[in-house]
Amino acid sequence: MASQLQRGNLFDDIFREFTPGFFIKPLHGDSLPAASQIKIDVKESDTAYTVNAEVPGVNKEDIHVSIDGGVVTLRAEVKQHDSEASGEKVLRSERYYGSVARSFQLPQEVDQAGAKAKYENGVLLLTLPKKQASGVQRLNIE
């Protein structure tokens, strides 16, 4: 499946080069990020998962993390507003808004009560403790 995704991206890139007039990019730089642009690293220890996710240019208030069992979803609201002014006359004003999300499955469920998130310098650090499996309990028969 990864090869299909790469092929799709390759064809998209070729199509964009042959038809550059149909794709309008913002004057201030990159367009809205795609879900694949949230790069993640997941590490596992005996007791927890550690996730580093690159989410540059987003305020921490605009990042939302949800956990459902072993599924972690990262969602970011991207807002950019550029403006330049000289005196009373606005010379240029650009803005764009949008959202990007990415979900991934962990091998084991996460203990939501102990999960922690920290955002610093465009990197979201998640510490997700593993949910302790309840051991087999033998019932006494009365």
Coordinates of C-alpha atoms in Angstrom, one line a residue:
M1 CA 0.0 0.0 0.0
A2 CA 2.9 2.4 0.7
S3 CA 4.1 2.0 -2.9
Q4 CA 0.6 3.0 -4.1
L5 CA 0.8 6.1 -1.9
Q6 CA 4.2 7.0 -3.3
R7 CA 3.0 6.4 -6.8
G8 CA 0.1 8.7 -6.2
N9 CA 2.3 11.4 -4.9
L10 CA 4.7 10.9 -7.9
F11 CA 1.9 11.3 -10.4
D12 CA 0.5 14.3 -8.5
D13 CA 4.0 16.0 -8.6
I14 CA 4.3 15.3 -12.4
F15 CA 0.8 16.6 -13.0
R16 CA 1.6 19.8 -11.1
E17 CA 4.7 20.4 -13.1
F18 CA 2.8 20.0 -16.4
T19 CA -0.1 22.2 -15.3
P20 CA 1.4 24.8 -12.9
G21 CA -1.3 27.4 -13.7
F22 CA -4.1 25.4 -12.1
F23 CA -2.5 25.3 -8.7
I24 CA -2.3 28.5 -6.7
K25 CA 0.0 28.6 -3.8
P26 CA -0.1 31.3 -1.1
L27 CA 2.4 34.1 -1.6
H28 CA 3.7 33.8 1.9
G29 CA 5.0 30.2 1.5
D30 CA 3.7 26.7 2.0
S31 CA 0.1 25.7 1.6
L32 CA -1.8 23.9 4.3
P33 CA 0.0 20.8 5.6
A34 CA -1.2 17.3 4.6
A35 CA -1.7 14.6 7.2
S36 CA 1.4 12.9 6.0
Q37 CA 3.4 16.0 6.8
I38 CA 2.9 15.4 10.5
K39 CA 6.0 13.3 11.0
I40 CA 5.9 11.1 14.1
D41 CA 8.4 8.9 15.9
V42 CA 7.0 6.3 18.3
K43 CA 9.2 4.6 20.9
E44 CA 8.2 1.8 23.3
S45 CA 9.5 0.9 26.7
D46 CA 8.2 -1.7 29.1
T47 CA 5.7 0.7 30.7
A48 CA 4.9 3.4 28.1
Y49 CA 5.0 4.7 24.5
T50 CA 6.7 8.0 23.7
V51 CA 5.6 9.9 20.6
N52 CA 7.3 12.8 19.1
A53 CA 5.2 14.6 16.5
E54 CA 6.4 17.5 14.4
V55 CA 3.6 20.1 14.2
P56 CA 5.4 23.4 13.4
G57 CA 3.8 26.8 13.2
V58 CA 0.8 25.8 15.2
N59 CA -0.2 27.3 18.6
K60 CA -0.5 24.7 21.4
E61 CA -4.1 25.8 22.0
D62 CA -4.9 24.6 18.4
I63 CA -3.6 21.1 18.9
H64 CA -6.0 18.4 20.0
V65 CA -5.0 14.9 21.0
S66 CA -7.5 12.1 21.6
I67 CA -7.0 8.5 22.8
D68 CA -9.4 5.7 22.2
G69 CA -8.0 2.4 23.5
G70 CA -4.8 2.1 21.4
V71 CA -5.8 4.6 18.7
V72 CA -4.2 8.0 19.0
T73 CA -5.5 10.9 17.0
L74 CA -3.6 14.2 16.5
R75 CA -5.6 17.1 15.1
A76 CA -4.2 20.6 14.5
E77 CA -6.0 23.8 13.4
V78 CA -3.8 25.7 11.1
K79 CA -4.3 29.5 11.0
Q80 CA -2.0 31.9 9.3
H81 CA -2.6 35.6 8.8
D82 CA 0.0 37.9 7.2
S83 CA -0.4 41.6 6.7
E84 CA 1.7 44.5 6.0
A85 CA 0.7 48.1 6.3
S86 CA 2.2 51.5 5.7
G87 CA 0.4 54.3 7.4
E88 CA -3.4 53.9 6.8
K89 CA -3.3 52.0 3.6
V90 CA -3.0 48.2 3.6
L91 CA -0.6 47.0 1.0
R92 CA -1.0 43.3 1.4
S93 CA -3.2 40.9 3.4
E94 CA -3.2 37.1 3.2
R95 CA -4.7 34.4 5.3
Y96 CA -5.6 30.8 5.3
Y97 CA -7.3 28.4 7.7
G98 CA -7.7 24.7 7.8
S99 CA -7.1 21.6 9.8
V100 CA -5.0 18.5 9.6
A101 CA -5.3 15.2 11.4
R102 CA -3.5 12.0 11.7
S103 CA -4.4 8.7 13.6
F104 CA -2.3 5.7 14.4
Q105 CA -2.7 2.4 16.2
L106 CA -0.5 1.3 19.1
P107 CA 0.0 -2.4 19.9
Q108 CA -1.5 -2.0 23.4
E109 CA -4.1 0.2 25.0
V110 CA -3.1 3.4 26.7
D111 CA -3.8 4.4 30.3
Q112 CA -5.6 7.7 29.5
A113 CA -5.4 8.9 33.1
G114 CA -1.6 8.9 33.1
A115 CA -1.1 10.3 29.6
K116 CA 0.9 13.5 29.3
A117 CA 1.5 16.0 26.4
K118 CA 4.0 18.7 26.0
Y119 CA 4.5 21.1 23.1
E120 CA 7.8 23.0 22.6
N121 CA 9.5 24.4 19.5
G122 CA 7.1 22.8 17.0
V123 CA 7.4 19.3 18.5
L124 CA 4.6 17.6 20.4
L125 CA 5.9 15.1 23.0
L126 CA 3.3 12.5 24.2
T127 CA 4.0 10.1 27.1
L128 CA 1.4 7.4 26.9
P129 CA 1.6 4.8 29.7
K130 CA 0.5 1.3 28.8
K131 CA -2.7 0.1 30.3
Q132 CA -2.0 -2.7 32.7
A133 CA -3.7 -5.9 31.6
S134 CA -5.9 -7.2 34.3
G135 CA -4.5 -10.6 35.1
V136 CA -6.6 -13.8 35.2
Q137 CA -8.6 -13.9 38.4
R138 CA -9.8 -17.2 39.8
L139 CA -13.2 -17.1 41.3
N140 CA -14.0 -19.2 44.3
I141 CA -17.1 -21.3 43.9
E142 CA -19.5 -21.2 46.8

